[in-house]
Amino acid sequence: MATTEALNTEVPENVNAEVSIGEYQFGFHDPTDEYPFMSQKGLNREIVAQISEMKGEPGWMRDFRLKSFEIFESKPTPEWGGDLSGMDFQDIFYYVKASDRQEKSWDDVPDDIRKTYDRLGIPEAEKKYLAGVKAQYESEVVYGSLREDLAAQGVLFTDTDSALKDHPELFKEYFGTIIPPSDNKFAALNSAVWSGGSFIYVPPGVNIDFPLQAYFRINTENMGQFERTLIIVDEGANIHYVEGCTAPTYSSDSLHSAVVEIAVKREGRCRYTTIQNWSNNVYNLVTKRAMVYADGLMEWIDGNLGSKLTMKYPAIYLMEPGARGETLSIAFASEGQHQDAGAKMVHCAPNTSSRIVSKSISKDGGRSSYRGLAKVQKGATNCKSNVVCDALILDPESRSDTYPYIEVEEDDVAMEHEASVSKIAEEQLLYLMSRGLTEVEASAMIVTGFIEPLVKELPMEYAVEMNRLIELQMEGSVG
Amino acid sequence: MSSLLKIENLHVSVGETEILKGVNLELRQGEVHALMGPNGSGKSTLAYALVGHPKYEITKGSISIDGKDIIELDPAERARLGMFLAFQYPVTIPGVKVADFLRHAVSNVRNPDRKEGEELMPMRDYRKELRSTMQELNIDAEFARRYLNDGFSGGEKKRMEILQLAMLKPKFAILDETDSGLDSDAVRVVSEGLKKLSGPHMGVLIITHHERLLEYNIPQYTHVMLAGRIVETGDAELANELHNNGYAGVRERHPEAAAEEEAAKEEPATV
Ligand SMILES: Nc1ncnc2c1ncn2[C@@H]1O[C@H](COP(=O)(O)OP(=O)(O)OP(=O)(O)O)[C@@H](O)[C@H]1O
Ligand SMILES: [Mg+2]
């Protein structure tokens, strides 16, 4: 295994040479000495107020932040899910600004940052198959684009800070209503120190044919990234939003704690794809929730490959009849990783349906858990809910757990739940190897096959990306 | 010069239980051998040990190809040296397409120096060859796009094994009851197929309880396994006799092995 020093070299060009195949590919970092601003380490009222002031926010947002900070302080750190005892909230930078402004052309983005995104392949993907891009580096969005024809149709795709300034009414109507600060400790933390994230509004009937993508990059050691995303899909509109994320490999921990709020109006459709590939020193504690109205559809496609600990259970509230929700979740836990991921479906209205498909893979002592809730509220008759979770455990050191919760307050509902755990399949490995495939090729093939039913739901480019990342994870394991 | 697979005094255990107790056998490229024996006598165990199944621990003896001991090699390395097993119970691999898997396999076996991530066999050549091979074996082309053995009938799985054999062209092919579970047309296809595939470059070890496969592929040698040992070796005539009369005669001629067989039945293998 490459040492941390090798990964932290300041000369990015050399990094690939140092990192053996299969190691985390995105563990390089850029220099930070030219940053325009970095808050002090740690968190208190003053830092919260300072963030608001630096951003020139209206008073109501400042108050919202300070109130949220109080809630954060009053709530205990959760003891379920993953182990958060190593998380030191005072050892984190809560606000770091790497660039003074957001650019519309990659050429104007500071060199180091632009090179990083080049290496991550974002500008190239943008040219080929994206309808718009937001690139967030540390706390702020440094680059943004949106196809002109979409802008002309009234589609808004900005960073969330700009939305507060430029679209205050729309912003205020939704912000913090789907996930209030009091929801949980980390939602409160995000509400106090949020910065960046995407704000999207799709007007009625507008169909965005190609994905909009946001790319989140942490660069600084002990960084905390707290983006805040708000997506409003108006009646009959359609969007596919994709987020990706990576960070350098450091020996001390970073924190990523986002809040994502989504409203899908009557007959609207929203697909939200995440390919989470943080380095193994990032705590990833994210709250995501969508509210879906009549005949609307929300889909979460949630791929969790990286991080030290992820706790994330994207939720869908089915608010009106005919609303549908679907979560497809893939978790891959390797050495030193715990993926505590899952889904929440809340049926608040009759004739709503939901489906959860979860696939997890654990290897080299990694641990993955499925934690899910399917809930049918009183009055929500004639609902359908289907949960399928499969776990693949690649070796005896690794672990997988399933925590399914079902709460039903109506009789007239169809709930299905299936769970299966397969140990890998010594026999499968032998079979493929006896045909000449190496252990790495064989296990990669088994894993790729295992998640195939989910990956084939992705657009081709992301399916390729997902398979490539899985193969990299597999290569790291043997030899 | 033809290659030689040599098994000497092979002892194999699963967990604490010794299953093979000193097996000797020499299989030369171009030869056809039959391996027979009652249920549970250790035939599949020998097959697994030959391809390097990690559960089957070799406690004594050796397996070599042209004098090179292969016991330390993993199954993939053995495959690249020309070893192949048509499994008695082929494994299902969901989500992995037959064509994708087999292209990898062919690329590695035909180019043993290939490293992970290097070029696979060119798509066009591969497709062409796969299609014509499937045709010859009477396998519907649609199977190439299906997931490996997923939802295949018993007979379809066996045919898939023969397809792999045909594509990989091993030096040493072990067929573990490839003829069981096939309807009589399929047995004919498989038997004829094997006959075409074998020839001077393939040594074949046929494990079987039936006659048809051996009628098409007449063995020069027939070995009889009983309680983990090869107790008799004869020619094709011996295979006929066993088919007609069963194993009573063998047990009579080898009372010690027969007694061990009885004893093993009373205390089932604990793993
Ligand atoms: N993985 C295993 N775990 C436990 N016991 C095993 C295992 N493999 C083989 N055995 C035992 O070893 C003995 C030989 O089994 P093997 O499968 O080699 O027999 P066989 O000759 O192939 O029989 P058949 O004609 O029924 O296929 C049997 O008693 C069997 O139960
Ligand atoms: Mg057998």
PDB file of N, CA, C and O in Angstrom, chain A residues 240-299:
ATOM      1  N   HIS A 240     -32.777  14.925 -14.372  1.00  0.00           N
ATOM      2  CA  HIS A 240     -31.825  13.962 -13.802  1.00  0.00           C
ATOM      3  C   HIS A 240     -30.628  14.755 -13.295  1.00  0.00           C
ATOM      4  O   HIS A 240     -29.939  15.410 -14.062  1.00  0.00           O
ATOM      5  N   TYR A 241     -30.428  14.685 -12.009  1.00  0.00           N
ATOM      6  CA  TYR A 241     -29.332  15.414 -11.378  1.00  0.00           C
ATOM      7  C   TYR A 241     -28.316  14.392 -10.871  1.00  0.00           C
ATOM      8  O   TYR A 241     -28.687  13.352 -10.319  1.00  0.00           O
ATOM      9  N   VAL A 242     -27.052  14.688 -11.074  1.00  0.00           N
ATOM     10  CA  VAL A 242     -26.009  13.744 -10.672  1.00  0.00           C
ATOM     11  C   VAL A 242     -24.996  14.457  -9.797  1.00  0.00           C
ATOM     12  O   VAL A 242     -24.590  15.584 -10.103  1.00  0.00           O
ATOM     13  N   GLU A 243     -24.596  13.822  -8.720  1.00  0.00           N
ATOM     14  CA  GLU A 243     -23.509  14.405  -7.937  1.00  0.00           C
ATOM     15  C   GLU A 243     -22.386  13.393  -7.774  1.00  0.00           C
ATOM     16  O   GLU A 243     -22.619  12.191  -7.651  1.00  0.00           O
ATOM     17  N   GLY A 244     -21.168  13.928  -7.822  1.00  0.00           N
ATOM     18  CA  GLY A 244     -20.003  13.090  -7.584  1.00  0.00           C
ATOM     19  C   GLY A 244     -19.164  13.775  -6.531  1.00  0.00           C
ATOM     20  O   GLY A 244     -19.263  14.987  -6.339  1.00  0.00           O
ATOM     21  N   CYS A 245     -18.343  13.022  -5.824  1.00  0.00           N
ATOM     22  CA  CYS A 245     -17.513  13.669  -4.815  1.00  0.00           C
ATOM     23  C   CYS A 245     -16.246  12.861  -4.538  1.00  0.00           C
ATOM     24  O   CYS A 245     -16.268  11.638  -4.504  1.00  0.00           O
ATOM     25  N   THR A 246     -15.148  13.602  -4.345  1.00  0.00           N
ATOM     26  CA  THR A 246     -13.876  12.978  -3.978  1.00  0.00           C
ATOM     27  C   THR A 246     -13.128  13.914  -3.037  1.00  0.00           C
ATOM     28  O   THR A 246     -13.471  15.078  -2.904  1.00  0.00           O
ATOM     29  N   ALA A 247     -12.104  13.403  -2.427  1.00  0.00           N
ATOM     30  CA  ALA A 247     -11.278  14.205  -1.513  1.00  0.00           C
ATOM     31  C   ALA A 247      -9.889  13.608  -1.452  1.00  0.00           C
ATOM     32  O   ALA A 247      -9.708  12.438  -1.786  1.00  0.00           O
ATOM     33  N   PRO A 248      -8.907  14.421  -1.016  1.00  0.00           N
ATOM     34  CA  PRO A 248      -7.560  13.863  -0.848  1.00  0.00           C
ATOM     35  C   PRO A 248      -7.524  12.875   0.312  1.00  0.00           C
ATOM     36  O   PRO A 248      -8.348  12.940   1.218  1.00  0.00           O
ATOM     37  N   THR A 249      -6.547  12.020   0.271  1.00  0.00           N
ATOM     38  CA  THR A 249      -6.337  11.098   1.374  1.00  0.00           C
ATOM     39  C   THR A 249      -5.445  11.775   2.405  1.00  0.00           C
ATOM     40  O   THR A 249      -4.356  12.220   2.085  1.00  0.00           O
ATOM     41  N   TYR A 250      -5.943  11.908   3.620  1.00  0.00           N
ATOM     42  CA  TYR A 250      -5.163  12.488   4.721  1.00  0.00           C
ATOM     43  C   TYR A 250      -5.207  11.520   5.887  1.00  0.00           C
ATOM     44  O   TYR A 250      -6.080  10.658   5.966  1.00  0.00           O
ATOM     45  N   SER A 251      -4.286  11.724   6.810  1.00  0.00           N
ATOM     46  CA  SER A 251      -4.283  10.818   7.953  1.00  0.00           C
ATOM     47  C   SER A 251      -5.276  11.278   9.010  1.00  0.00           C
ATOM     48  O   SER A 251      -5.635  10.527   9.899  1.00  0.00           O
ATOM     49  N   SER A 252      -5.729  12.541   8.947  1.00  0.00           N
ATOM     50  CA  SER A 252      -6.752  12.957   9.899  1.00  0.00           C
ATOM     51  C   SER A 252      -8.069  13.155   9.156  1.00  0.00           C
ATOM     52  O   SER A 252      -8.100  13.200   7.935  1.00  0.00           O
ATOM     53  N   ASP A 253      -9.145  13.307   9.919  1.00  0.00           N
ATOM     54  CA  ASP A 253     -10.470  13.181   9.319  1.00  0.00           C
ATOM     55  C   ASP A 253     -11.055  14.482   8.791  1.00  0.00           C
ATOM     56  O   ASP A 253     -10.792  15.549   9.299  1.00  0.00           O
ATOM     57  N   SER A 254     -11.868  14.340   7.770  1.00  0.00           N
ATOM     58  CA  SER A 254     -12.667  15.443   7.263  1.00  0.00           C
ATOM     59  C   SER A 254     -14.136  15.080   7.439  1.00  0.00           C
ATOM     60  O   SER A 254     -14.484  13.932   7.694  1.00  0.00           O
ATOM     61  N   LEU A 255     -14.967  16.103   7.268  1.00  0.00           N
ATOM     62  CA  LEU A 255     -16.400  15.903   7.498  1.00  0.00           C
ATOM     63  C   LEU A 255     -17.182  16.441   6.312  1.00  0.00           C
ATOM     64  O   LEU A 255     -16.925  17.560   5.849  1.00  0.00           O
ATOM     65  N   HIS A 256     -18.081  15.636   5.828  1.00  0.00           N
ATOM     66  CA  HIS A 256     -18.996  16.106   4.787  1.00  0.00           C
ATOM     67  C   HIS A 256     -20.399  15.897   5.310  1.00  0.00           C
ATOM     68  O   HIS A 256     -20.777  14.781   5.645  1.00  0.00           O
ATOM     69  N   SER A 257     -21.145  16.980   5.403  1.00  0.00           N
ATOM     70  CA  SER A 257     -22.484  16.852   5.957  1.00  0.00           C
ATOM     71  C   SER A 257     -23.425  17.742   5.161  1.00  0.00           C
ATOM     72  O   SER A 257     -23.541  18.925   5.424  1.00  0.00           O
ATOM     73  N   ALA A 258     -24.049  17.155   4.180  1.00  0.00           N
ATOM     74  CA  ALA A 258     -24.904  17.917   3.274  1.00  0.00           C
ATOM     75  C   ALA A 258     -26.365  17.767   3.666  1.00  0.00           C
ATOM     76  O   ALA A 258     -26.744  16.839   4.372  1.00  0.00           O
ATOM     77  N   VAL A 259     -27.149  18.709   3.191  1.00  0.00           N
ATOM     78  CA  VAL A 259     -28.603  18.569   3.258  1.00  0.00           C
ATOM     79  C   VAL A 259     -29.148  18.761   1.852  1.00  0.00           C
ATOM     80  O   VAL A 259     -28.759  19.706   1.157  1.00  0.00           O
ATOM     81  N   VAL A 260     -29.973  17.852   1.425  1.00  0.00           N
ATOM     82  CA  VAL A 260     -30.577  17.932   0.095  1.00  0.00           C
ATOM     83  C   VAL A 260     -32.094  17.881   0.239  1.00  0.00           C
ATOM     84  O   VAL A 260     -32.638  16.912   0.780  1.00  0.00           O
ATOM     85  N   GLU A 261     -32.742  18.931  -0.223  1.00  0.00           N
ATOM     86  CA  GLU A 261     -34.207  19.001  -0.156  1.00  0.00           C
ATOM     87  C   GLU A 261     -34.760  19.027  -1.578  1.00  0.00           C
ATOM     88  O   GLU A 261     -34.271  19.773  -2.423  1.00  0.00           O
ATOM     89  N   ILE A 262     -35.782  18.229  -1.799  1.00  0.00           N
ATOM     90  CA  ILE A 262     -36.353  18.158  -3.144  1.00  0.00           C
ATOM     91  C   ILE A 262     -37.879  18.188  -3.066  1.00  0.00           C
ATOM     92  O   ILE A 262     -38.472  17.497  -2.235  1.00  0.00           O
ATOM     93  N   ALA A 263     -38.479  18.973  -3.941  1.00  0.00           N
ATOM     94  CA  ALA A 263     -39.938  18.938  -4.078  1.00  0.00           C
ATOM     95  C   ALA A 263     -40.265  18.553  -5.512  1.00  0.00           C
ATOM     96  O   ALA A 263     -39.763  19.158  -6.452  1.00  0.00           O
ATOM     97  N   VAL A 264     -41.068  17.508  -5.651  1.00  0.00           N
ATOM     98  CA  VAL A 264     -41.495  17.065  -6.985  1.00  0.00           C
ATOM     99  C   VAL A 264     -43.003  17.277  -7.062  1.00  0.00           C
ATOM    100  O   VAL A 264     -43.776  16.608  -6.384  1.00  0.00           O
ATOM    101  N   LYS A 265     -43.406  18.236  -7.893  1.00  0.00           N
ATOM    102  CA  LYS A 265     -44.827  18.584  -7.990  1.00  0.00           C
ATOM    103  C   LYS A 265     -45.578  17.567  -8.846  1.00  0.00           C
ATOM    104  O   LYS A 265     -44.972  16.677  -9.458  1.00  0.00           O
ATOM    105  N   ARG A 266     -46.882  17.788  -8.953  1.00  0.00           N
ATOM    106  CA  ARG A 266     -47.769  16.903  -9.705  1.00  0.00           C
ATOM    107  C   ARG A 266     -47.156  16.467 -11.042  1.00  0.00           C
ATOM    108  O   ARG A 266     -46.715  17.304 -11.834  1.00  0.00           O
ATOM    109  N   GLU A 267     -47.095  15.160 -11.235  1.00  0.00           N
ATOM    110  CA  GLU A 267     -46.584  14.572 -12.481  1.00  0.00           C
ATOM    111  C   GLU A 267     -45.142  14.934 -12.821  1.00  0.00           C
ATOM    112  O   GLU A 267     -44.680  14.709 -13.937  1.00  0.00           O
ATOM    113  N   GLY A 268     -44.449  15.505 -11.879  1.00  0.00           N
ATOM    114  CA  GLY A 268     -43.027  15.778 -12.111  1.00  0.00           C
ATOM    115  C   GLY A 268     -42.204  14.516 -11.903  1.00  0.00           C
ATOM    116  O   GLY A 268     -42.670  13.527 -11.308  1.00  0.00           O
ATOM    117  N   ARG A 269     -40.972  14.552 -12.412  1.00  0.00           N
ATOM    118  CA  ARG A 269     -40.081  13.416 -12.212  1.00  0.00           C
ATOM    119  C   ARG A 269     -38.697  13.926 -11.857  1.00  0.00           C
ATOM    120  O   ARG A 269     -38.183  14.815 -12.519  1.00  0.00           O
ATOM    121  N   CYS A 270     -38.121  13.298 -10.858  1.00  0.00           N
ATOM    122  CA  CYS A 270     -36.753  13.677 -10.503  1.00  0.00           C
ATOM    123  C   CYS A 270     -35.952  12.410 -10.238  1.00  0.00           C
ATOM    124  O   CYS A 270     -36.374  11.540  -9.478  1.00  0.00           O
ATOM    125  N   ARG A 271     -34.846  12.328 -10.906  1.00  0.00           N
ATOM    126  CA  ARG A 271     -33.905  11.245 -10.612  1.00  0.00           C
ATOM    127  C   ARG A 271     -32.631  11.889 -10.079  1.00  0.00           C
ATOM    128  O   ARG A 271     -32.089  12.804 -10.682  1.00  0.00           O
ATOM    129  N   TYR A 272     -32.174  11.403  -8.939  1.00  0.00           N
ATOM    130  CA  TYR A 272     -31.009  11.992  -8.282  1.00  0.00           C
ATOM    131  C   TYR A 272     -29.978  10.870  -8.111  1.00  0.00           C
ATOM    132  O   TYR A 272     -30.196   9.928  -7.357  1.00  0.00           O
ATOM    133  N   THR A 273     -28.894  10.979  -8.839  1.00  0.00           N
ATOM    134  CA  THR A 273     -27.868   9.937  -8.799  1.00  0.00           C
ATOM    135  C   THR A 273     -26.640  10.430  -8.045  1.00  0.00           C
ATOM    136  O   THR A 273     -26.145  11.520  -8.311  1.00  0.00           O
ATOM    137  N   THR A 274     -26.174   9.635  -7.115  1.00  0.00           N
ATOM    138  CA  THR A 274     -24.973   9.985  -6.366  1.00  0.00           C
ATOM    139  C   THR A 274     -23.911   8.934  -6.605  1.00  0.00           C
ATOM    140  O   THR A 274     -24.193   7.740  -6.494  1.00  0.00           O
ATOM    141  N   ILE A 275     -22.727   9.398  -6.970  1.00  0.00           N
ATOM    142  CA  ILE A 275     -21.593   8.475  -6.974  1.00  0.00           C
ATOM    143  C   ILE A 275     -20.608   9.025  -5.956  1.00  0.00           C
ATOM    144  O   ILE A 275     -19.839   9.929  -6.223  1.00  0.00           O
ATOM    145  N   GLN A 276     -20.728   8.518  -4.743  1.00  0.00           N
ATOM    146  CA  GLN A 276     -19.971   9.033  -3.611  1.00  0.00           C
ATOM    147  C   GLN A 276     -18.678   8.256  -3.498  1.00  0.00           C
ATOM    148  O   GLN A 276     -18.684   7.059  -3.282  1.00  0.00           O
ATOM    149  N   ASN A 277     -17.583   8.963  -3.689  1.00  0.00           N
ATOM    150  CA  ASN A 277     -16.285   8.297  -3.683  1.00  0.00           C
ATOM    151  C   ASN A 277     -15.280   9.079  -2.850  1.00  0.00           C
ATOM    152  O   ASN A 277     -14.158   9.326  -3.264  1.00  0.00           O
ATOM    153  N   TRP A 278     -15.694   9.502  -1.673  1.00  0.00           N
ATOM    154  CA  TRP A 278     -14.791  10.221  -0.773  1.00  0.00           C
ATOM    155  C   TRP A 278     -13.594   9.335  -0.425  1.00  0.00           C
ATOM    156  O   TRP A 278     -13.710   8.104  -0.425  1.00  0.00           O
ATOM    157  N   SER A 279     -12.507   9.973  -0.042  1.00  0.00           N
ATOM    158  CA  SER A 279     -11.368   9.199   0.454  1.00  0.00           C
ATOM    159  C   SER A 279     -11.732   8.615   1.823  1.00  0.00           C
ATOM    160  O   SER A 279     -12.712   9.017   2.448  1.00  0.00           O
ATOM    161  N   ASN A 280     -10.896   7.685   2.293  1.00  0.00           N
ATOM    162  CA  ASN A 280     -11.271   6.920   3.482  1.00  0.00           C
ATOM    163  C   ASN A 280     -11.067   7.639   4.804  1.00  0.00           C
ATOM    164  O   ASN A 280     -11.065   7.023   5.849  1.00  0.00           O
ATOM    165  N   ASN A 281     -10.878   8.966   4.746  1.00  0.00           N
ATOM    166  CA  ASN A 281     -10.783   9.718   5.994  1.00  0.00           C
ATOM    167  C   ASN A 281     -11.935  10.720   6.107  1.00  0.00           C
ATOM    168  O   ASN A 281     -11.875  11.648   6.885  1.00  0.00           O
ATOM    169  N   VAL A 282     -12.985  10.510   5.346  1.00  0.00           N
ATOM    170  CA  VAL A 282     -14.112  11.452   5.363  1.00  0.00           C
ATOM    171  C   VAL A 282     -15.323  10.808   6.055  1.00  0.00           C
ATOM    172  O   VAL A 282     -15.750   9.715   5.696  1.00  0.00           O
ATOM    173  N   TYR A 283     -15.843  11.520   7.061  1.00  0.00           N
ATOM    174  CA  TYR A 283     -17.141  11.158   7.631  1.00  0.00           C
ATOM    175  C   TYR A 283     -18.215  11.765   6.735  1.00  0.00           C
ATOM    176  O   TYR A 283     -18.209  12.975   6.504  1.00  0.00           O
ATOM    177  N   ASN A 284     -19.096  10.938   6.252  1.00  0.00           N
ATOM    178  CA  ASN A 284     -20.095  11.402   5.296  1.00  0.00           C
ATOM    179  C   ASN A 284     -21.481  11.233   5.922  1.00  0.00           C
ATOM    180  O   ASN A 284     -22.006  10.129   5.970  1.00  0.00           O
ATOM    181  N   LEU A 285     -22.016  12.322   6.430  1.00  0.00           N
ATOM    182  CA  LEU A 285     -23.256  12.248   7.222  1.00  0.00           C
ATOM    183  C   LEU A 285     -24.271  13.179   6.581  1.00  0.00           C
ATOM    184  O   LEU A 285     -24.234  14.380   6.788  1.00  0.00           O
ATOM    185  N   VAL A 286     -25.123  12.611   5.785  1.00  0.00           N
ATOM    186  CA  VAL A 286     -25.909  13.400   4.855  1.00  0.00           C
ATOM    187  C   VAL A 286     -27.404  13.163   5.078  1.00  0.00           C
ATOM    188  O   VAL A 286     -27.826  12.037   5.313  1.00  0.00           O
ATOM    189  N   THR A 287     -28.178  14.230   4.998  1.00  0.00           N
ATOM    190  CA  THR A 287     -29.637  14.101   5.093  1.00  0.00           C
ATOM    191  C   THR A 287     -30.261  14.483   3.757  1.00  0.00           C
ATOM    192  O   THR A 287     -30.028  15.585   3.258  1.00  0.00           O
ATOM    193  N   LYS A 288     -31.014  13.566   3.188  1.00  0.00           N
ATOM    194  CA  LYS A 288     -31.620  13.800   1.878  1.00  0.00           C
ATOM    195  C   LYS A 288     -33.095  13.442   1.948  1.00  0.00           C
ATOM    196  O   LYS A 288     -33.440  12.358   2.425  1.00  0.00           O
ATOM    197  N   ARG A 289     -33.925  14.332   1.441  1.00  0.00           N
ATOM    198  CA  ARG A 289     -35.353  14.031   1.513  1.00  0.00           C
ATOM    199  C   ARG A 289     -36.087  14.677   0.347  1.00  0.00           C
ATOM    200  O   ARG A 289     -35.783  15.807  -0.032  1.00  0.00           O
ATOM    201  N   ALA A 290     -37.038  13.931  -0.193  1.00  0.00           N
ATOM    202  CA  ALA A 290     -37.859  14.470  -1.274  1.00  0.00           C
ATOM    203  C   ALA A 290     -39.316  14.359  -0.875  1.00  0.00           C
ATOM    204  O   ALA A 290     -39.720  13.386  -0.234  1.00  0.00           O
ATOM    205  N   MET A 291     -40.092  15.363  -1.260  1.00  0.00           N
ATOM    206  CA  MET A 291     -41.541  15.272  -1.112  1.00  0.00           C
ATOM    207  C   MET A 291     -42.144  15.209  -2.497  1.00  0.00           C
ATOM    208  O   MET A 291     -41.831  16.034  -3.355  1.00  0.00           O
ATOM    209  N   VAL A 292     -42.991  14.210  -2.690  1.00  0.00           N
ATOM    210  CA  VAL A 292     -43.524  13.971  -4.023  1.00  0.00           C
ATOM    211  C   VAL A 292     -45.037  14.139  -3.991  1.00  0.00           C
ATOM    212  O   VAL A 292     -45.710  13.569  -3.136  1.00  0.00           O
ATOM    213  N   TYR A 293     -45.544  14.915  -4.948  1.00  0.00           N
ATOM    214  CA  TYR A 293     -46.984  15.186  -4.997  1.00  0.00           C
ATOM    215  C   TYR A 293     -47.635  14.319  -6.070  1.00  0.00           C
ATOM    216  O   TYR A 293     -46.994  13.453  -6.674  1.00  0.00           O
ATOM    217  N   ALA A 294     -48.925  14.581  -6.334  1.00  0.00           N
ATOM    218  CA  ALA A 294     -49.760  13.653  -7.099  1.00  0.00           C
ATOM    219  C   ALA A 294     -49.090  13.149  -8.381  1.00  0.00           C
ATOM    220  O   ALA A 294     -48.617  13.946  -9.195  1.00  0.00           O
ATOM    221  N   ASP A 295     -49.060  11.838  -8.539  1.00  0.00           N
ATOM    222  CA  ASP A 295     -48.546  11.185  -9.748  1.00  0.00           C
ATOM    223  C   ASP A 295     -47.106  11.550 -10.088  1.00  0.00           C
ATOM    224  O   ASP A 295     -46.650  11.333 -11.214  1.00  0.00           O
ATOM    225  N   GLY A 296     -46.413  12.129  -9.141  1.00  0.00           N
ATOM    226  CA  GLY A 296     -44.996  12.437  -9.365  1.00  0.00           C
ATOM    227  C   GLY A 296     -44.134  11.216  -9.096  1.00  0.00           C
ATOM    228  O   GLY A 296     -44.594  10.214  -8.526  1.00  0.00           O
ATOM    229  N   LEU A 297     -42.876  11.306  -9.509  1.00  0.00           N
ATOM    230  CA  LEU A 297     -41.942  10.202  -9.296  1.00  0.00           C
ATOM    231  C   LEU A 297     -40.595  10.738  -8.824  1.00  0.00           C
ATOM    232  O   LEU A 297     -40.023  11.634  -9.430  1.00  0.00           O
ATOM    233  N   MET A 298     -40.123  10.166  -7.735  1.00  0.00           N
ATOM    234  CA  MET A 298     -38.775  10.487  -7.254  1.00  0.00           C
ATOM    235  C   MET A 298     -37.951   9.215  -7.253  1.00  0.00           C
ATOM    236  O   MET A 298     -38.400   8.173  -6.781  1.00  0.00           O
ATOM    237  N   GLU A 299     -36.732   9.314  -7.786  1.00  0.00           N
ATOM    238  CA  GLU A 299     -35.832   8.161  -7.742  1.00  0.00           C
ATOM    239  C   GLU A 299     -34.481   8.595  -7.158  1.00  0.00           C
ATOM    240  O   GLU A 299     -33.863   9.522  -7.672  1.00  0.00           O
TER     241      GLU A 299
END
